Amino acid sequence: DFTWRIDNVINSGGIKHSPESIEKKIRHLLNVPFVISALPHKLLGQELVIVTEGRPSDSSSLLSAIGKELSRHELPAAHIILQRFPKTESGKIKRVEIMKIISGA
């Protein structure tokens, strides 16, 4: 069963990642709303993914650009595009909802 931790920590292969700290490192490279999230992975438990909002873009270019800013353990395995992010009434992105959408839950 795949669940999101309350503290928003992603555990991938025993390495604990803070999505917010990864996002901070690459924020200057993206001009669209994005979040670092996770998908279930049989061996790793979870794998990092980057989810962007809006129109389709070149995933390989995006992953290459952010790969220059992140360690290999922080690098997302995939790029997922959602037309619109679910948000709270105050405009905050609903991370748990995004995780459910991308994992098909």
mmCIF file with all atom_site columns, C-alpha atoms in Angstrom, residues 13 25 30 32 37 63 71 75 80 93-94 102:
data_model
loop_
_atom_site.group_PDB
_atom_site.id
_atom_site.type_symbol
_atom_site.label_atom_id
_atom_site.label_alt_id
_atom_site.label_comp_id
_atom_site.label_asym_id
_atom_site.label_entity_id
_atom_site.label_seq_id
_atom_site.pdbx_PDB_ins_code
_atom_site.Cartn_x
_atom_site.Cartn_y
_atom_site.Cartn_z
_atom_site.occupancy
_atom_site.B_iso_or_equiv
_atom_site.pdbx_formal_charge
_atom_site.auth_seq_id
_atom_site.auth_comp_id
_atom_site.auth_asym_id
_atom_site.auth_atom_id
_atom_site.pdbx_PDB_model_num
ATOM 1  C CA . GLY A 1 13  ? 15.749 3.118  -1.757  1.00 0.00 ? 13  GLY A CA 1
ATOM 2  C CA . LYS A 1 25  ? 17.285 23.786 -5.974  1.00 0.00 ? 25  LYS A CA 1
ATOM 3  C CA . LEU A 1 30  ? 11.205 26.165 -14.500 1.00 0.00 ? 30  LEU A CA 1
ATOM 4  C CA . VAL A 1 32  ? 5.648  26.585 -14.902 1.00 0.00 ? 32  VAL A CA 1
ATOM 5  C CA . SER A 1 37  ? 6.279  13.823 -5.976  1.00 0.00 ? 37  SER A CA 1
ATOM 6  C CA . LEU A 1 63  ? 15.258 16.169 -16.903 1.00 0.00 ? 63  LEU A CA 1
ATOM 7  C CA . SER A 1 71  ? 22.565 14.719 -7.135  1.00 0.00 ? 71  SER A CA 1
ATOM 8  C CA . LEU A 1 75  ? 17.005 13.241 -9.884  1.00 0.00 ? 75  LEU A CA 1
ATOM 9  C CA . ILE A 1 80  ? 4.496  13.839 -15.556 1.00 0.00 ? 80  ILE A CA 1
ATOM 10 C CA . ILE A 1 93  ? -1.063 22.876 -4.197  1.00 0.00 ? 93  ILE A CA 1
ATOM 11 C CA . LYS A 1 94  ? -2.558 19.660 -2.803  1.00 0.00 ? 94  LYS A CA 1
ATOM 12 C CA . ILE A 1 102 ? -0.367 10.170 -10.770 1.00 0.00 ? 102 ILE A CA 1
#
